[in-house]
Coordinates of C-alpha atoms and ligand atoms in Angstrom, one line a residue:
X10 CA 0.0 0.0 0.0
X11 CA 2.8 2.4 0.9
X12 CA 4.5 1.7 -2.2
X13 CA 1.4 2.2 -4.2
X14 CA 0.8 5.5 -2.6
X15 CA 4.4 6.6 -3.2
X16 CA 4.2 5.8 -6.9
X17 CA 0.9 7.5 -7.4
X18 CA 2.3 10.6 -5.9
X19 CA 5.3 10.3 -8.1
X20 CA 3.0 9.9 -11.1
X21 CA 1.0 12.9 -10.0
X22 CA 3.9 15.3 -9.6
X23 CA 5.2 14.1 -12.9
X24 CA 1.8 14.8 -14.5
X25 CA 1.8 18.4 -13.0
X26 CA 5.3 19.1 -14.6
X27 CA 5.7 21.4 -17.5
X28 CA 6.9 18.8 -20.3
X29 CA 4.8 15.8 -20.3
X30 CA 6.3 13.4 -22.6
X31 CA 4.0 11.4 -25.3
X32 CA 1.0 9.4 -24.0
X33 CA 2.0 8.1 -20.5
X34 CA 2.4 4.4 -20.3
X35 CA 0.1 2.7 -17.9
X36 CA 2.3 1.1 -15.1
X37 CA 1.5 -0.9 -12.2
X38 CA 2.2 0.4 -8.6
X39 CA 6.0 -0.6 -9.0
X40 CA 6.3 0.8 -12.5
X41 CA 6.3 -2.4 -14.3
X42 CA 4.1 -3.3 -17.2
X43 CA 0.8 -5.1 -16.6
X44 CA 1.3 -8.8 -17.5
X45 CA -1.6 -10.0 -19.5
X46 CA 0.1 -13.3 -20.0
X47 CA -0.1 -17.0 -18.7
X48 CA 2.5 -16.3 -16.1
X49 CA 4.5 -15.1 -14.4
X50 CA 1.9 -12.6 -13.5
X51 CA 1.3 -9.1 -12.0
X52 CA 1.3 -9.5 -8.2
X53 CA 0.2 -7.1 -5.5
X54 CA 2.5 -4.7 -3.8
X55 CA 2.0 -6.6 -0.5
X56 CA 2.9 -9.8 -2.1
X57 CA 6.1 -8.3 -3.4
X58 CA 6.8 -6.7 0.1
X59 CA 6.4 -10.0 1.7
X60 CA 9.6 -11.1 0.2
X61 CA 11.7 -8.5 1.9
X62 CA 12.9 -11.0 4.5
X63 CA 15.6 -13.6 4.8
X64 CA 14.4 -16.6 6.7
X65 CA 16.4 -19.7 7.6
X66 CA 15.0 -23.0 6.5
X67 CA 14.8 -24.2 10.3
X68 CA 13.3 -20.8 11.5
X69 CA 10.2 -21.7 13.6
X70 CA 8.0 -19.0 12.2
X71 CA 9.0 -20.3 8.7
X72 CA 8.0 -23.9 9.5
X73 CA 4.8 -22.7 10.9
X74 CA 4.1 -20.7 7.7
X75 CA 4.7 -23.9 5.7
X76 CA 2.3 -25.8 7.9
X77 CA -0.4 -23.3 7.4
X78 CA 0.2 -23.1 3.7
X79 CA -0.1 -26.7 3.0
X80 CA -3.3 -26.9 5.0
X81 CA -4.9 -23.9 3.1
X82 CA -3.9 -25.4 -0.2
X83 CA -5.5 -28.7 0.7
X84 CA -8.6 -26.8 1.7
X85 CA -8.9 -24.9 -1.5
X86 CA -9.2 -28.4 -3.3
X87 CA -11.6 -29.6 -0.7
X88 CA -9.3 -32.4 0.3
X89 CA -9.2 -31.9 4.2
X90 CA -10.4 -35.4 4.7
X91 CA -8.6 -37.4 2.1
X92 CA -5.7 -35.4 0.5
X93 CA -2.4 -33.9 1.6
X94 CA -0.2 -31.1 0.1
X95 CA 3.4 -31.6 -1.0
X96 CA 5.1 -28.5 -2.1
X97 CA 8.1 -28.7 -4.5
X98 CA 10.7 -26.2 -5.6
X99 CA 10.7 -25.1 -9.3
X100 CA 8.2 -24.0 -11.9
X101 CA 4.9 -25.8 -12.5
X102 CA 6.5 -28.3 -15.0
X103 CA 8.5 -29.7 -12.2
X104 CA 5.5 -30.4 -10.4
X105 CA 3.8 -32.1 -13.3
X106 CA 6.8 -34.1 -13.8
X107 CA 7.0 -35.0 -10.2
X108 CA 3.2 -36.0 -10.3
X109 CA 3.6 -38.4 -13.3
X110 CA 7.1 -39.8 -12.0
X111 CA 5.5 -40.6 -8.6
X112 CA 2.1 -41.9 -9.3
X113 CA 2.6 -44.0 -12.4
X114 CA 4.7 -47.1 -11.4
X115 CA 7.0 -48.8 -13.8
X116 CA 4.4 -51.4 -14.7
X117 CA 1.7 -48.9 -15.2
X118 CA 0.2 -47.3 -18.3
X119 CA -0.8 -43.7 -18.6
X120 CA -3.5 -42.3 -20.8
X121 CA -2.7 -38.7 -21.7
X122 CA -5.8 -36.7 -22.5
X123 CA -4.5 -34.1 -24.8
X124 CA -5.7 -30.9 -26.6
X125 CA -2.7 -28.6 -26.5
X126 CA 0.9 -28.0 -25.6
X127 CA 0.5 -28.9 -21.8
X128 CA -1.0 -32.3 -22.6
X129 CA 1.7 -32.8 -25.0
X130 CA 4.3 -31.9 -22.4
X131 CA 2.8 -34.6 -20.1
X132 CA 3.2 -37.1 -22.9
X133 CA 6.9 -36.0 -23.3
X134 CA 7.5 -36.4 -19.5
X135 CA 6.2 -40.0 -19.7
X136 CA 8.8 -40.7 -22.4
X137 CA 11.5 -39.3 -20.3
X138 CA 10.4 -41.4 -17.4
X139 CA 10.1 -44.5 -19.6
X140 CA 6.5 -45.1 -18.9
X141 CA 4.1 -46.8 -21.1
X142 CA 1.8 -44.2 -22.6
X143 CA -1.1 -43.7 -24.9
X144 CA -2.7 -40.4 -26.2
X145 CA -6.3 -39.5 -26.5
X146 CA -6.4 -36.4 -28.5
X147 CA -8.9 -33.7 -29.7
X148 CA -8.1 -30.7 -31.7
X149 CA -6.8 -27.7 -29.9
X150 CA -10.2 -25.9 -30.2
X151 CA -12.3 -28.8 -29.0
X152 CA -12.6 -29.8 -25.3
X153 CA -11.4 -33.3 -24.2
X154 CA -14.1 -36.0 -24.9
X155 CA -15.4 -38.0 -21.9
X156 CA -17.2 -40.4 -24.2
X157 CA -14.0 -41.2 -26.1
X158 CA -12.2 -41.8 -22.8
X159 CA -15.2 -44.1 -21.6
X160 CA -14.6 -46.1 -24.9
X161 CA -10.8 -46.1 -24.5
X162 CA -10.9 -47.3 -20.9
X163 CA -13.3 -49.9 -21.7
X164 CA -11.3 -51.3 -24.5
X165 CA -7.9 -51.0 -23.0
X166 CA -7.7 -52.7 -19.7
X167 CA -3.9 -52.0 -19.3
X168 CA -4.4 -48.4 -18.6
X169 CA -3.7 -47.6 -15.0
X170 CA -3.7 -43.8 -14.8
X171 CA -5.5 -41.1 -16.7
X172 CA -3.7 -37.7 -17.0
X173 CA -5.7 -34.6 -17.9
X174 CA -5.4 -31.0 -18.1
X175 CA -8.2 -28.8 -16.4
X176 CA -7.7 -25.5 -18.4
X177 CA -5.5 -26.0 -21.4
X178 CA -3.5 -22.7 -21.4
X179 CA -2.4 -23.2 -25.1
X180 CA -5.9 -22.1 -26.2
X181 CA -7.6 -21.1 -22.9
X182 CA -10.1 -23.9 -23.4
X183 CA -12.0 -25.3 -20.4
X184 CA -11.8 -29.1 -20.3
X185 CA -14.8 -31.1 -18.7
X186 CA -12.7 -32.2 -15.8
X187 CA -15.7 -33.4 -13.8
X188 CA -16.9 -35.8 -16.5
X189 CA -13.3 -37.1 -17.0
X190 CA -13.1 -37.7 -13.3
X191 CA -16.5 -39.4 -13.2
X192 CA -15.6 -41.8 -16.2
X193 CA -12.1 -42.6 -14.7
X194 CA -13.5 -43.3 -11.4
X195 CA -16.2 -45.5 -12.7
X196 CA -13.5 -47.5 -14.5
X197 CA -11.5 -47.7 -11.3
X198 CA -8.4 -46.0 -12.8
X199 CA -6.3 -43.2 -11.1
X200 CA -6.7 -39.6 -12.2
X201 CA -3.8 -37.1 -12.3
X202 CA -4.7 -33.5 -13.2
X203 CA -2.6 -30.5 -14.4
X204 CA -4.7 -27.9 -12.9
X205 CA -1.8 -25.4 -13.1
X206 CA -3.8 -22.4 -14.8
X207 CA -7.1 -23.3 -13.2
X208 CA -6.3 -23.8 -9.5
X209 CA -7.8 -21.1 -7.2
X210 CA -10.1 -19.6 -10.0
X211 CA -12.2 -22.6 -11.2
X212 CA -13.8 -24.9 -8.6
X213 CA -12.5 -28.3 -8.4
X214 CA -13.5 -30.0 -5.1
X215 CA -12.1 -33.5 -4.1
X216 CA -15.4 -34.2 -2.2
X217 CA -17.2 -34.2 -5.4
X218 CA -14.7 -34.8 -8.1
X219 CA -12.5 -37.8 -7.5
X220 CA -8.8 -37.6 -8.3
X221 CA -5.6 -39.0 -6.8
X222 CA -3.4 -36.1 -7.6
X223 CA -3.5 -32.5 -9.0
X224 CA -0.6 -30.2 -9.5
X225 CA -0.6 -26.3 -9.5
X226 CA 1.8 -23.5 -8.9
X227 CA 2.4 -20.3 -6.8
X228 CA 2.3 -17.9 -9.6
X229 CA -0.9 -18.3 -11.6
X230 CA -4.4 -17.8 -10.2
X231 CA -3.1 -17.8 -6.6
X232 CA -1.1 -14.6 -7.6
X233 CA 2.1 -15.4 -5.7
X234 CA 5.6 -15.2 -6.9
X235 CA 6.9 -17.9 -9.3
X236 CA 9.2 -20.7 -8.0
X237 CA 7.0 -23.1 -6.3
X238 CA 4.7 -26.0 -7.3
X239 CA 2.5 -28.2 -5.2
X240 CA 0.7 -31.5 -5.5
X241 CA -2.5 -32.1 -3.8
X242 CA -2.4 -35.9 -3.4
X243 CA -4.8 -38.5 -2.0
X244 CA -3.0 -39.8 1.0
X245 CA -3.6 -43.5 0.3
X246 CA -2.2 -43.0 -3.3
X247 CA 0.8 -41.1 -2.2
X248 CA 1.6 -43.7 0.3
X249 CA 1.4 -46.4 -2.3
X250 CA 3.7 -44.4 -4.5
X251 CA 6.7 -45.0 -2.5
X252 CA 9.8 -46.0 -4.5
X253 CA 8.2 -45.0 -7.8
X254 CA 10.0 -41.7 -8.6
X255 CA 12.8 -42.0 -11.3
X256 CA 14.2 -38.6 -9.8
X257 CA 15.4 -37.9 -6.3
X258 CA 14.7 -34.2 -6.4
X259 CA 11.3 -34.8 -7.7
X260 CA 10.2 -37.6 -5.4
X261 CA 7.0 -36.4 -3.8
X262 CA 6.8 -39.3 -1.4
X263 CA 10.1 -38.6 0.0
X264 CA 9.5 -34.8 0.2
X265 CA 6.1 -35.5 2.0
X266 CA 7.9 -38.0 4.5
X267 CA 10.5 -35.4 5.3
X268 CA 8.0 -32.6 5.8
X269 CA 5.7 -34.7 7.9
X270 CA 8.6 -35.7 10.2
X271 CA 10.2 -32.3 11.0
X272 CA 8.2 -29.7 9.0
X273 CA 11.2 -29.1 7.0
X274 CA 12.1 -29.1 3.2
X275 CA 14.5 -31.8 2.0
X276 CA 16.6 -29.2 0.1
X277 CA 17.0 -25.4 0.0
X278 CA 13.5 -24.1 0.3
X279 CA 12.2 -21.1 -1.7
X280 CA 11.8 -19.0 1.4
X281 CA 11.0 -15.7 -0.3
X282 CA 8.4 -17.3 -2.7
X283 CA 6.7 -19.0 0.4
X284 CA 6.4 -15.8 2.1
X285 CA 4.9 -14.3 -1.0
X286 CA 2.4 -17.2 -1.4
X287 CA 1.4 -16.9 2.2
X288 CA 0.5 -13.2 1.7
X289 CA -1.2 -14.1 -1.6
X290 CA -3.4 -16.6 0.1
X291 CA -4.4 -14.0 2.6
X292 CA -5.5 -11.8 -0.3
X293 CA -7.1 -14.8 -2.1
X294 CA -9.2 -15.4 1.1
X295 CA -10.0 -11.9 1.6
X296 CA -11.3 -11.8 -2.0
X297 CA -13.8 -14.7 -1.3
X298 CA -11.7 -17.6 -2.3
X299 CA -12.3 -19.5 -5.6
X300 CA -15.7 -17.8 -5.9
X301 CA -14.4 -14.2 -5.6
X302 CA -11.2 -14.7 -7.5
X303 CA -13.1 -16.6 -10.4
X304 CA -15.8 -13.7 -10.6
X305 CA -13.1 -11.0 -11.0
X306 CA -11.4 -13.1 -13.8
X307 CA -14.7 -13.8 -15.4
X308 CA -15.4 -10.1 -15.5
X309 CA -11.9 -9.4 -17.0
X310 CA -12.6 -12.0 -19.6
X311 CA -16.0 -10.7 -20.5
X312 CA -14.6 -7.1 -20.7
X313 CA -11.8 -8.2 -22.9
X314 CA -13.8 -10.3 -25.2
X315 CA -16.4 -7.7 -25.7
X316 CA -13.9 -4.9 -26.3
X317 CA -11.8 -7.0 -28.7
X318 CA -14.8 -8.0 -30.7
X319 CA -15.9 -4.4 -30.9
X320 CA -12.5 -3.7 -32.5
X321 CA -13.2 -6.5 -34.9
X322 CA -11.0 -9.3 -33.6
X323 CA -12.2 -12.9 -33.5
X324 CA -11.7 -15.3 -30.5
X325 CA -10.5 -18.7 -31.4
X326 CA -13.2 -20.3 -29.1
X327 CA -17.0 -19.9 -28.8
X328 CA -17.9 -18.4 -25.3
X329 CA -19.2 -21.8 -24.0
X330 CA -15.6 -23.3 -24.4
X331 CA -13.8 -20.4 -23.0
X332 CA -12.1 -20.5 -19.5
X333 CA -11.9 -17.1 -17.8
X334 CA -8.1 -17.5 -17.7
X335 CA -6.6 -16.5 -21.1
X336 CA -8.3 -15.6 -24.5
X337 CA -6.8 -16.6 -27.8
X338 CA -7.5 -14.2 -30.7
X339 CA -7.1 -15.0 -34.4
X340 CA -4.3 -13.1 -36.1
X341 CA -5.7 -10.3 -38.3
X342 CA -5.2 -10.8 -42.1
X343 CA -4.6 -7.2 -42.7
X344 CA -0.9 -7.1 -44.1
X345 CA -0.5 -3.9 -42.0
X346 CA -0.9 -5.9 -38.9
X347 CA 2.5 -7.2 -37.8
X348 CA 2.5 -9.0 -34.5
X349 CA 6.0 -7.9 -33.5
X350 CA 5.2 -4.3 -34.0
X351 CA 1.8 -4.7 -32.2
X352 CA 3.5 -6.5 -29.3
X353 CA 6.4 -3.8 -28.8
X354 CA 3.7 -1.0 -29.1
X355 CA 1.6 -2.4 -26.4
X356 CA 4.7 -3.1 -24.4
X357 CA 5.6 0.6 -24.7
X358 CA 2.1 1.5 -23.5
X359 CA 2.4 -0.8 -20.3
X360 CA 0.8 -4.0 -21.3
X361 CA 2.5 -7.2 -22.1
X362 CA 0.5 -9.8 -24.1
X363 CA 1.6 -13.3 -25.3
X364 CA 2.2 -15.0 -28.7
X365 CA -0.1 -17.9 -29.6
X366 CA 1.1 -21.5 -29.4
X367 CA -1.5 -23.0 -31.7
X368 CA -1.0 -25.3 -34.6
X369 CA -4.5 -24.9 -36.0
X370 CA -4.3 -21.0 -36.6
X371 CA -1.9 -17.9 -36.2
X372 CA -3.1 -16.4 -33.0
X373 CA -2.0 -14.4 -30.0
X374 CA -3.2 -14.6 -26.4
X375 CA -4.2 -12.1 -23.7
X376 CA -4.6 -13.1 -20.1
X377 CA -7.3 -12.3 -17.7
X378 CA -5.4 -13.5 -14.5
X379 CA -3.1 -11.8 -12.0
X380 CA -3.5 -8.7 -9.8
X381 CA -5.6 -6.8 -12.4
X382 CA -9.3 -5.8 -12.8
X383 CA -11.6 -3.9 -15.2
X384 CA -9.6 -0.8 -15.1
X385 CA -6.5 -2.5 -16.4
X386 CA -8.6 -4.4 -18.9
X387 CA -10.1 -1.2 -20.2
X388 CA -6.7 0.3 -20.2
X389 CA -5.3 -2.5 -22.4
X390 CA -8.2 -2.1 -24.8
X391 CA -7.6 1.6 -25.2
X392 CA -3.9 0.9 -25.9
X393 CA -4.9 -1.7 -28.4
X394 CA -7.2 0.6 -30.2
X395 CA -4.5 3.5 -30.2
X396 CA -1.9 0.9 -31.5
X397 CA -4.0 -0.4 -34.3
X398 CA -4.7 3.3 -35.4
X399 CA -0.9 3.9 -35.2
X400 CA -0.3 0.8 -37.4
X401 CA -3.1 1.8 -39.8
X402 CA -4.9 -1.4 -39.4
X403 CA -8.6 -0.9 -40.1
X404 CA -9.7 -4.6 -40.5
X405 CA -9.0 -7.1 -37.7
X406 CA -10.8 -10.0 -39.2
X407 CA -8.6 -13.2 -39.4
X408 CA -6.9 -15.2 -41.9
X409 CA -9.3 -17.9 -43.4
X410 CA -8.0 -21.3 -44.1
X411 CA -8.1 -22.1 -47.7
X412 CA -11.3 -23.4 -49.0
X413 CA -13.5 -22.1 -46.1
X414 CA -15.5 -19.0 -46.0
X415 CA -17.3 -17.3 -43.2
X416 CA -17.1 -18.8 -39.9
Ligands
PLP15 C1 1.6 -22.7 -16.8 C2 1.2 -24.1 -17.0 C3 2.1 -25.2 -16.8 C4 3.5 -25.0 -16.1 O1 4.3 -24.1 -16.7 P1 5.7 -23.7 -16.0 O2 6.1 -22.7 -17.1 O3 6.6 -24.9 -15.9 O4 5.4 -22.9 -14.8 C5 1.7 -26.4 -16.8 N1 0.4 -26.7 -17.3 C6 -0.5 -25.7 -17.6 C7 -1.8 -26.0 -18.0 C8 -0.1 -24.4 -17.5 O5 -0.9 -23.4 -17.7

């Protein structure tokens, strides 16, 4: 808050000054651009301030923060009576890799339900881990298919685990995780979920949606600093996973055992990231938990999509398939639209967007998550309109694949 006031004041004094430079770029309270990306994301001033401490790994206060943090994360997933939280150093992928390595035994077989780059990454991890794997794929603009999953599990008795992505951040599509969980449970297989970009904003409750493990990270919808992942694991499944992990540093069972015995991390803990996440969770709870955070993101998403459509852009996904996390827009066909120029001009105006990662269509992405609200989304839309005028782009309608007209 102090930081915020100081910077506001600075901006005000600046505005009163005689020579105001060309249109002032919008900046966050710390002078950084707004991150409209899949992560890392804009964090609050208090989350950043929480990191202004050096704590020892064995510090009593720090051990207490860890205990509290693990409890709160389990509660967000509704797993109080069945699941435990095992945090892990590293980015989200480290946690995904740890989950697959831990829960799938050498003689297991994983079915990766895939419709984007993060599903593909899980398949790659299984290859590294030398686990037998099969892929059930839908196109990037189609949700995963529970009916096809049902068929595959009926036909292939060797499959022991199903790995799925809740919100596939590649496109921003919402996958039907409840239906996937229901089918997997009915076939008595084990479900592993990459909930990285959904956790904290989209509800997923272990009391209603059966899963053995879920992974997420500190820096997406929880709005902490990057550097920490965690697994919410069914305790019985975690116990049974002892000895499975092909990597020492990613051994979740070992990490859990160590934490249960003395409250400490096996290896150097990311102390600053943990302090930031502790503060981020306070803000998360103050906002009304999953419901409150999800509501802010949905409003961000609604404003963004409405504003971009008004400018002539088209979304990749119909609204019914869109998760309120990140939106994919089709690249305009107008030759005056050059993505690098567009990106740099927006960056200069204080907004960072993200290139597309799709194979189905040229595209770019704009995120709705992080410590931002309708004011910042409106600011981004104004900056986009301004930039389009500067580039001389009048028509934002997208490329059409050959042989197809209209939508
Ligand atoms: C962000 C993300 C990850 C992990 O990415 P990192 O860059 O390793 O943090 C994994 N899966 C999904 C769906 C994601 O959105």
